[in-house]
XYZ file of C-alpha atoms in Angstrom:
593
model
C 10.755 -2.870 45.553
C 10.732 -3.375 41.815
C 10.973 -0.940 39.511
C 8.990 -1.518 35.984
C 10.638 0.434 32.839
C 8.250 0.850 29.756
C 10.028 0.420 26.169
C 8.671 2.697 23.779
C 10.430 1.956 20.838
C 9.888 -0.928 18.242
C 11.881 -4.102 18.616
C 13.290 -4.581 15.290
C 14.362 -7.952 16.283
C 10.640 -9.036 17.389
C 7.639 -9.988 15.097
C 4.809 -7.663 15.337
C 2.621 -7.426 18.360
C 0.122 -9.090 16.845
C 1.724 -12.822 16.468
C 3.709 -12.510 19.840
C 1.061 -14.547 21.662
C 1.733 -17.417 20.259
C 5.426 -18.252 18.159
C 4.282 -21.265 16.287
C 2.405 -18.699 13.861
C 5.007 -15.905 13.440
C 5.184 -15.318 9.709
C 7.937 -15.614 7.624
C 6.987 -13.849 4.537
C 4.461 -11.503 3.364
C 2.043 -14.395 2.013
C 2.234 -16.334 5.618
C 1.464 -12.704 7.018
C -1.417 -12.461 4.932
C -2.665 -16.352 5.754
C -2.008 -15.920 9.485
C -3.654 -12.455 9.851
C -6.440 -13.795 8.166
C -6.877 -17.160 10.330
C -6.310 -14.548 13.679
C -9.535 -12.253 12.221
C -11.358 -15.381 11.361
C -11.144 -16.600 14.798
C -11.407 -13.525 16.443
C -15.130 -13.163 14.275
C -16.184 -16.246 15.173
C -15.559 -15.575 18.363
C -17.564 -12.358 18.730
C -20.299 -13.800 16.713
C -21.119 -16.663 19.166
C -20.806 -14.513 21.838
C -22.603 -11.748 20.596
C -25.234 -14.436 19.606
C -25.435 -15.922 23.134
C -25.320 -13.435 25.492
C -26.920 -14.983 28.194
C -23.762 -17.387 28.077
C -21.380 -14.525 29.246
C -23.024 -12.680 32.033
C -19.819 -12.980 34.538
C -17.628 -10.538 34.285
C -14.438 -11.590 35.989
C -11.986 -8.938 34.605
C -10.884 -6.229 36.672
C -10.973 -3.480 35.547
C -13.766 -3.759 33.113
C -12.684 -4.453 29.822
C -15.854 -3.803 27.761
C -14.683 -5.365 24.075
C -14.434 -8.883 26.524
C -17.883 -8.968 26.800
C -21.227 -9.151 24.427
C -21.405 -6.097 22.307
C -25.396 -6.754 21.786
C -27.829 -7.273 24.796
C -31.731 -7.951 24.386
C -34.295 -5.737 23.237
C -36.014 -4.009 26.135
C -38.948 -2.418 24.045
C -41.584 -5.172 22.376
C -44.440 -2.750 21.627
C -45.225 -0.914 18.616
C -43.712 2.603 18.879
C -41.584 4.849 17.615
C -39.228 4.239 20.479
C -38.874 0.606 19.736
C -38.010 1.680 16.314
C -35.084 3.739 18.010
C -33.834 1.122 19.653
C -33.371 -1.631 16.778
C -31.998 1.106 14.546
C -29.494 2.157 17.734
C -28.395 -1.898 17.909
C -28.030 -2.275 14.401
C -30.927 -4.474 14.137
C -31.559 -3.963 10.120
C -34.433 -6.538 9.720
C -35.901 -5.964 13.279
C -36.148 -2.573 12.429
C -37.342 -2.978 8.798
C -40.503 -4.694 10.797
C -40.781 -2.487 13.406
C -41.398 0.339 10.731
C -43.399 -1.508 8.462
C -45.778 -2.173 11.360
C -45.664 1.323 12.697
C -47.378 2.339 9.044
C -49.452 -0.595 9.181
C -51.161 0.866 12.732
C -51.351 4.436 10.699
C -48.657 5.503 13.219
C -46.511 8.652 11.631
C -42.496 8.138 12.160
C -40.558 11.016 12.332
C -38.288 12.205 9.834
C -35.534 12.391 11.769
C -36.348 8.753 12.945
C -36.609 7.580 9.045
C -33.431 9.300 8.255
C -31.615 7.129 10.629
C -33.725 4.172 9.315
C -32.165 4.781 5.608
C -28.873 5.438 6.801
C -28.503 1.964 8.450
C -30.092 -0.108 5.851
C -28.516 1.985 3.272
C -24.867 1.232 5.149
C -25.179 -2.297 5.819
C -26.981 -3.043 2.314
C -30.109 -4.682 4.067
C -28.500 -6.873 5.896
C -27.833 -7.644 9.927
C -24.122 -6.347 10.274
C -23.465 -9.968 12.456
C -23.866 -11.482 8.442
C -21.007 -9.656 6.823
C -18.545 -9.190 10.148
C -19.624 -5.304 10.486
C -19.255 -2.027 7.957
C -15.640 -1.332 6.932
C -14.668 2.137 6.805
C -16.130 4.445 4.225
C -14.058 4.394 1.240
C -13.919 6.618 -1.801
C -12.246 3.498 -3.603
C -13.623 2.557 -6.921
C -14.746 -1.045 -8.117
C -11.570 -0.709 -10.322
C -9.075 -0.254 -7.946
C -11.002 -3.068 -5.345
C -10.378 -5.391 -8.406
C -6.995 -4.595 -8.278
C -6.453 -5.716 -5.235
C -6.977 -9.435 -5.655
C -4.652 -11.302 -4.120
C -3.579 -8.380 -1.442
C -4.122 -8.503 2.523
C -8.162 -7.913 2.918
C -10.439 -7.943 6.080
C -12.445 -11.171 6.021
C -15.152 -9.199 6.208
C -14.078 -7.930 2.119
C -15.579 -11.115 1.013
C -18.974 -11.247 2.310
C -19.062 -7.546 1.295
C -23.367 -7.266 -0.060
C -24.306 -5.985 -3.745
C -26.852 -3.417 -3.895
C -30.213 -5.116 -4.718
C -32.892 -3.129 -6.556
C -36.149 -2.394 -4.801
C -34.540 -3.335 -1.467
C -36.000 -2.165 1.969
C -33.805 0.877 1.461
C -35.307 1.731 -1.644
C -38.985 0.595 -0.818
C -39.011 2.874 2.561
C -37.380 5.945 0.306
C -40.265 5.342 -2.389
C -43.055 4.963 0.821
C -42.265 8.470 1.605
C -44.454 11.652 0.889
C -41.830 14.438 1.549
C -38.335 13.494 0.413
C -35.235 16.235 1.924
C -31.691 16.513 0.686
C -30.750 13.779 3.560
C -32.943 10.646 2.316
C -31.192 11.104 -1.084
C -27.925 11.170 0.544
C -28.416 8.228 2.239
C -29.149 5.900 -0.886
C -26.696 7.296 -3.082
C -24.038 6.743 -0.284
C -25.137 3.352 -0.430
C -25.777 2.530 -3.696
C -22.264 3.649 -4.620
C -20.984 1.740 -1.440
C -22.392 -1.431 -2.771
C -21.387 -0.742 -6.490
C -25.054 0.428 -7.634
C -23.073 3.825 -9.436
C -25.312 4.316 -12.308
C -28.451 3.770 -9.985
C -26.685 6.657 -7.908
C -26.476 9.230 -10.225
C -29.968 8.147 -12.277
C -31.192 8.939 -8.256
C -28.908 12.265 -8.247
C -30.551 13.470 -11.430
C -33.791 12.695 -9.841
C -33.164 14.566 -6.975
C -32.186 17.811 -9.269
C -35.267 17.329 -11.115
C -37.280 17.569 -7.805
C -35.422 20.763 -7.323
C -33.732 19.649 -3.631
C -30.030 20.831 -3.576
C -27.620 18.127 -2.640
C -24.896 18.045 0.384
C -20.942 17.425 0.866
C -21.695 13.434 1.307
C -23.461 13.117 -1.840
C -21.344 15.004 -4.217
C -18.001 13.125 -2.385
C -19.715 9.682 -3.313
C -20.535 10.778 -6.803
C -17.125 12.241 -7.761
C -15.474 8.746 -6.310
C -17.818 7.173 -8.533
C -17.328 9.043 -11.571
C -14.930 6.925 -12.888
C -16.851 3.721 -13.032
C -19.680 5.482 -15.408
C -17.712 7.004 -17.966
C -15.251 5.170 -20.360
C -12.941 7.827 -22.270
C -10.564 9.879 -19.680
C -11.664 13.196 -20.823
C -15.460 12.406 -20.003
C -14.414 11.098 -16.585
C -12.788 14.514 -15.908
C -15.882 16.541 -17.598
C -17.796 14.934 -15.339
C -16.224 15.204 -12.370
C -15.609 19.104 -13.424
C -19.553 19.394 -14.029
C -20.006 18.043 -10.338
C -17.570 20.198 -8.740
C -19.416 23.301 -10.684
C -22.857 22.213 -9.358
C -21.650 21.998 -6.065
C -20.007 25.671 -6.352
C -23.785 26.436 -7.606
C -25.263 25.012 -4.376
C -23.090 26.993 -2.246
C -21.428 23.502 -0.729
C -17.906 23.826 0.291
C -15.253 21.179 -0.322
C -13.867 19.474 2.231
C -10.643 17.238 2.639
C -12.683 14.395 1.536
C -13.753 16.170 -1.636
C -10.169 16.508 -2.616
C -9.142 12.843 -1.760
C -11.793 11.639 -3.922
C -11.010 14.190 -6.995
C -7.499 12.819 -6.594
C -8.243 9.157 -6.153
C -10.505 9.492 -9.360
C -7.686 10.951 -11.436
C -5.194 7.828 -11.083
C -7.704 6.831 -13.589
C -7.846 9.357 -15.975
C -4.600 8.657 -17.670
C -2.773 11.615 -19.514
C -5.141 14.167 -17.602
C -3.865 13.079 -14.159
C -0.577 15.353 -13.828
C -2.341 18.626 -15.193
C -5.099 18.518 -12.927
C -3.712 17.073 -10.192
C -1.327 20.094 -9.792
C -4.656 22.460 -10.207
C -6.702 20.416 -7.802
C -3.807 20.892 -5.201
C -3.724 24.616 -5.929
C -7.845 24.721 -5.228
C -6.825 23.239 -1.943
C -4.510 25.571 -0.795
C -6.628 28.586 -1.873
C -9.200 26.747 0.684
C -6.666 25.999 3.530
C -6.904 22.363 2.410
C -3.582 21.026 2.524
C -0.491 22.408 0.430
C 0.942 22.460 -2.850
C 4.596 23.629 -4.360
C 5.155 26.241 -6.973
C 4.262 24.848 -10.419
C 5.130 21.542 -11.102
C 8.513 21.286 -9.795
C 9.674 19.945 -6.765
C 6.415 19.997 -4.862
C 6.813 16.911 -2.696
C 10.216 18.835 -1.731
C 8.101 21.329 -0.456
C 5.332 19.128 1.036
C 8.120 17.448 2.943
C 9.609 21.228 4.485
C 6.311 22.021 5.895
C 4.640 18.592 6.956
C 7.918 17.204 8.514
C 7.762 16.238 12.212
C 4.097 16.375 12.387
C 2.149 13.622 13.799
C -1.183 13.049 11.501
C -4.789 11.590 12.327
C -6.510 9.851 9.740
C -9.085 12.004 8.049
C -9.426 10.079 4.707
C -10.132 5.778 4.613
C -7.459 5.737 1.562
C -5.059 7.756 2.878
C 8.801 5.957 -7.120
C 11.295 8.571 -6.647
C 14.943 7.634 -6.814
C 15.846 10.628 -3.995
C 17.568 9.538 -1.079
C 17.416 12.371 0.784
C 13.982 12.480 -0.066
C 13.416 9.017 0.668
C 14.447 9.392 4.348
C 12.309 12.382 4.573
C 9.249 10.266 3.439
C 10.421 7.489 6.088
C 11.253 10.161 9.008
C 7.849 11.272 8.527
C 6.307 7.620 8.768
C 8.205 6.889 11.846
C 6.079 10.134 13.682
C 3.255 9.098 16.168
C 1.157 6.822 14.413
C 1.541 8.107 10.515
C 2.886 4.334 10.005
C -0.838 3.716 9.788
C -1.145 6.127 7.190
C 1.042 3.696 4.840
C -1.971 1.154 4.265
C -2.962 -2.018 4.471
C -0.164 -4.684 5.082
C -0.091 -5.260 1.299
C 0.876 -1.425 0.722
C 3.293 -1.401 3.619
C 5.150 -4.257 1.836
C 5.064 -2.166 -1.031
C 6.619 0.817 1.069
C 8.960 -0.961 3.035
C 10.457 -2.577 -0.243
C 11.181 0.104 -2.119
C 12.162 1.931 0.165
C 14.913 -0.873 0.634
C 15.239 -0.792 -2.647
C 16.092 2.601 -2.911
C 18.827 2.064 -0.095
C 20.252 -0.882 -1.739
C 20.995 1.548 -4.939
C 21.731 4.797 -3.183
C 23.497 3.666 -0.038
C 27.226 1.885 1.176
C 26.771 -1.534 2.378
C 26.791 -0.760 6.109
C 24.022 1.546 5.905
C 22.123 -0.977 4.135
C 22.572 -3.619 6.626
C 21.841 -1.271 9.246
C 18.548 -0.702 7.743
C 18.053 -4.385 6.922
C 18.148 -5.065 10.743
C 16.049 -2.474 11.598
C 13.340 -3.229 9.460
C 13.621 -7.062 8.975
C 11.326 -8.832 10.644
C 9.132 -6.254 12.567
C 7.997 -4.461 9.741
C 9.101 -5.676 6.582
C 9.160 -9.297 4.800
C 11.716 -9.028 1.982
C 10.702 -10.645 -1.276
C 13.117 -12.708 -3.597
C 13.648 -9.267 -5.442
C 14.413 -7.409 -1.928
C 17.018 -9.728 -1.167
C 18.719 -9.913 -4.342
C 19.083 -6.396 -3.961
C 20.665 -6.897 -1.195
C 23.035 -9.370 -2.544
C 23.781 -6.916 -5.727
C 24.590 -4.157 -3.023
C 27.215 -6.752 -1.432
C 28.746 -7.513 -4.174
C 29.215 -3.796 -5.095
C 31.065 -3.010 -1.849
C 32.770 -6.365 -1.914
C 31.299 -8.131 1.240
C 30.472 -11.459 -0.148
C 32.122 -12.742 2.951
C 28.439 -11.653 4.355
C 26.433 -13.969 2.023
C 26.531 -16.957 4.407
C 24.494 -15.043 6.763
C 22.229 -13.829 4.314
C 21.476 -17.190 3.554
C 20.178 -18.151 7.216
C 18.188 -14.972 7.043
C 16.906 -16.578 3.739
C 15.568 -20.216 5.156
C 14.453 -18.333 8.022
C 12.200 -16.064 5.540
C 11.489 -19.074 4.047
C 12.839 -17.786 0.262
C 15.341 -21.338 0.239
C 12.697 -22.803 -2.393
C 13.318 -20.319 -5.034
C 15.856 -21.326 -7.628
C 16.492 -18.207 -8.975
C 17.712 -16.760 -5.446
C 19.038 -19.656 -4.390
C 21.235 -19.773 -7.243
C 22.220 -16.557 -7.415
C 23.912 -17.240 -3.665
C 26.000 -20.314 -5.174
C 27.163 -18.062 -8.340
C 28.209 -15.126 -6.285
C 30.246 -17.307 -3.902
C 31.843 -19.554 -6.543
C 32.455 -16.533 -8.740
C 35.754 -15.370 -7.165
C 38.503 -17.407 -4.912
C 39.219 -15.562 -1.496
C 40.646 -16.340 1.566
C 40.659 -19.411 3.358
C 38.868 -18.612 6.098
C 36.155 -16.964 3.590
C 36.049 -20.371 1.370
C 35.313 -22.443 4.710
C 32.270 -20.451 5.431
C 31.342 -20.675 1.428
C 31.949 -24.615 1.698
C 29.480 -25.389 4.623
C 26.980 -22.609 3.123
C 27.362 -24.661 0.105
C 26.816 -27.987 1.932
C 23.826 -26.184 3.565
C 21.976 -25.414 0.184
C 22.800 -28.608 -0.763
C 20.094 -30.132 1.543
C 17.768 -27.733 -0.089
C 18.330 -29.756 -3.188
C 18.160 -33.221 -1.904
C 15.036 -32.586 0.535
C 17.173 -33.036 3.535
C 15.366 -32.204 7.040
C 11.909 -32.429 5.375
C 12.218 -29.496 3.118
C 10.938 -29.145 -0.146
C 12.881 -30.108 -3.266
C 14.485 -28.025 -5.806
C 15.565 -29.629 -8.751
C 19.103 -29.858 -9.372
C 20.529 -27.787 -12.615
C 24.178 -27.748 -13.712
C 24.939 -24.812 -12.743
C 24.173 -25.379 -9.307
C 26.298 -28.226 -9.057
C 28.924 -26.861 -10.658
C 29.064 -24.256 -7.630
C 28.774 -26.218 -5.024
C 31.253 -28.717 -6.477
C 33.461 -25.380 -6.984
C 33.161 -24.057 -3.489
C 33.984 -27.570 -2.381
C 37.086 -28.362 -3.949
C 38.676 -25.025 -2.964
C 38.220 -26.095 0.628
C 39.622 -29.737 -0.021
C 36.786 -31.379 0.591
C 37.549 -33.816 -2.781
C 34.943 -36.633 -1.525
C 32.459 -34.581 -0.794
C 32.803 -32.747 -4.066
C 33.201 -35.988 -5.721
C 29.668 -36.913 -4.678
C 28.291 -33.902 -5.981
C 29.919 -35.008 -9.480
C 28.385 -37.979 -9.551
C 24.947 -36.142 -9.107
C 25.962 -35.234 -12.714
C 24.874 -38.516 -14.129
C 21.775 -39.406 -11.613
C 20.183 -36.426 -12.773
C 20.984 -36.448 -16.294
C 22.901 -33.474 -16.383
C 26.095 -32.623 -18.092
C 29.238 -31.203 -16.472
C 31.318 -28.017 -17.742
C 34.441 -28.542 -19.186
C 35.950 -25.752 -16.719
C 34.547 -28.145 -13.499
C 36.489 -31.022 -15.215
C 39.424 -29.080 -15.378
C 38.732 -28.271 -11.536
C 38.233 -31.755 -10.886
C 41.448 -33.056 -12.348
C 43.864 -30.351 -10.806
C 42.638 -31.561 -7.378
C 43.252 -35.075 -8.602
C 47.008 -34.229 -9.496
C 47.296 -32.219 -5.835
C 46.103 -35.767 -4.146
C 48.034 -38.055 -6.794
C 44.764 -39.866 -7.317
C 45.772 -41.695 -11.030
C 42.515 -43.876 -9.745
C 39.617 -40.567 -9.924
C 41.972 -39.189 -12.976
C 40.556 -42.214 -14.971
C 37.648 -42.320 -13.595
C 37.059 -38.438 -14.914
C 37.813 -39.567 -18.358
C 35.128 -42.259 -18.087
C 32.722 -39.760 -17.253
C 33.531 -37.580 -19.751
C 33.621 -40.176 -22.226
C 30.146 -41.129 -21.227
C 28.796 -37.431 -21.968
C 30.779 -37.364 -25.098
C 31.933 -34.291 -24.341
C 33.849 -32.633 -27.165
C 37.045 -32.123 -24.257
C 37.546 -35.889 -23.400
C 40.654 -36.171 -25.763
C 42.548 -33.381 -24.345
C 41.948 -34.398 -20.940
C 42.990 -37.580 -21.644
C 45.757 -36.527 -22.774
C 46.523 -34.031 -19.432
C 45.712 -37.673 -17.876
C 48.313 -39.560 -19.559
C 50.620 -36.813 -19.310
C 50.198 -36.222 -15.533
C 49.807 -39.217 -14.041
C 51.434 -43.005 -13.557
C 49.191 -45.254 -15.544
C 50.538 -48.710 -14.161
C 48.405 -51.549 -12.928
C 50.245 -50.914 -9.524
C 48.917 -47.136 -9.786
C 45.236 -47.594 -11.159
C 42.883 -49.796 -8.980
C 42.624 -52.709 -10.707
C 38.459 -52.922 -10.275
C 37.863 -49.792 -11.518
C 39.358 -50.599 -14.920
C 38.266 -53.372 -17.081
C 39.492 -56.635 -17.908
C 42.759 -56.372 -19.503
C 43.451 -57.738 -22.975
C 47.324 -57.913 -22.714
C 50.044 -58.018 -20.192
C 49.977 -54.530 -19.249
C 47.453 -52.159 -21.061
C 43.919 -52.750 -20.305
C 40.685 -51.289 -22.034
C 40.705 -48.150 -20.048
C 44.243 -47.269 -20.837
C 43.317 -48.084 -24.704
C 40.297 -45.539 -24.361
C 42.530 -43.071 -22.832
C 45.465 -43.810 -25.406
C 42.931 -43.533 -28.160
C 41.303 -40.165 -26.664
C 44.601 -38.735 -26.989
C 45.689 -39.722 -30.564
C 42.124 -38.502 -31.617
C 43.360 -35.093 -29.643
C 46.577 -35.129 -32.078
C 45.694 -36.545 -35.358
C 41.967 -35.100 -35.444
C 40.799 -31.513 -36.169
C 37.648 -30.562 -34.411
C 34.986 -28.692 -34.881
C 33.561 -27.027 -31.718
């Protein structure tokens, strides 16, 4: 007998469920998440398009139980005769072109079409902007997002269908059929106005609304919601935008139309583009919502968010609106606790907005919490919910630095590589800088040295990684870390890279190398160090030469002859003369630095 256990908790170590079928496509960064998600959706849409356009090839259903979404959505038209029932069938199956053709045939045959069917036809044409849904991947959820806000989302994660959205064309079939009607009611106007706003024809929507008022036809809630969301698109000045919104709300009141949640959300979103008016008018809007029993607001303009959180804490929400920077740690925890209730995580928004939310939450933790708590959240959020950007990782490093937990940097570096940020030179140098700044215990220094050698491969391009360009700081940090663990040979190889990459070492680094040479008793390396300093024309060369003469045995037996130039006398060679010359310069010349 087998017992199956179902885990309802999210696995913080696993990638999102949508990527678990193909581990190779597990994203490491937010940009990879966008790319893989769009690729996955594109493939799914292509398969769906093929199935729906070739339903006869997919008639066998092997799934037990039956899974409707795996079968063709469309079916063949059953009614071929010219009739209103055939028109209804085409509307039901969302065959826009076929429905328009059938409507025209009915008019040519002199057959009257009921107003209810006409309403449905206008809704269909306006929703899909006079195109079959298969051409654009289906309609998106109706949104009050303005055109300018949509432009601001350039570069963010968007569904593939976003790129195929149509724009409203003048005198399209919806307008043509509308103009053919002898009697037009509110529903007819609502279909066109909503379609115009949805597809960017904002001025035409207001013009049609004016025509509706001139014909003494009252509007409905859908018309006003659409026009309020479009108000900021037809007015330039903040005051003008708010005046237009106010006028629409007054007209709603005159026509005795009760506002809904969507109405107030449209007002609040429009206020985001009303500049200095936003805060004051938003408070008034929240008060009106509470008076009508929609939402809640706090007293005055103080601690509104606190009161809202107290009232909604622990509640699970259902999305009713399509588009559903405070450094208060306790309030941040309350907000996040609310996000984790039920399906509330969906309210955070699309993946781009989720990245912003989790990034700011993590930034708040790094600023306000202890390192142990930050690390707990770090493991809990990454990679299942959050792909940290460069700034997020720098915030984490700053937290470790503040609380003297730099011993964890090698572990964080492994995460940086796995998350695909090893090609960010600023972040890599930040890691090196923190490790090289102070001296630590031998155990920690050994970890740092191994981490430095791994970072070196990022600059040399080993393992197929894209190469970073060497900087004097990066070379100095790696060399210093290697010297502290007596990895002199590897440190010396780093020193040679200064010359190879036309970089100049610092005087402090050469002093560190000189100390290493003295500890190992390597006169030959000390001489080479002076030669390198002289080759770079460093002002510290004379002082370095003096130390070499004072601390090392410069006899021929102590210095490898292959390293030195040919001798000019029985006991001196060119290199020794150069060192002594620099020594004399140090004592007899005043240097201006």
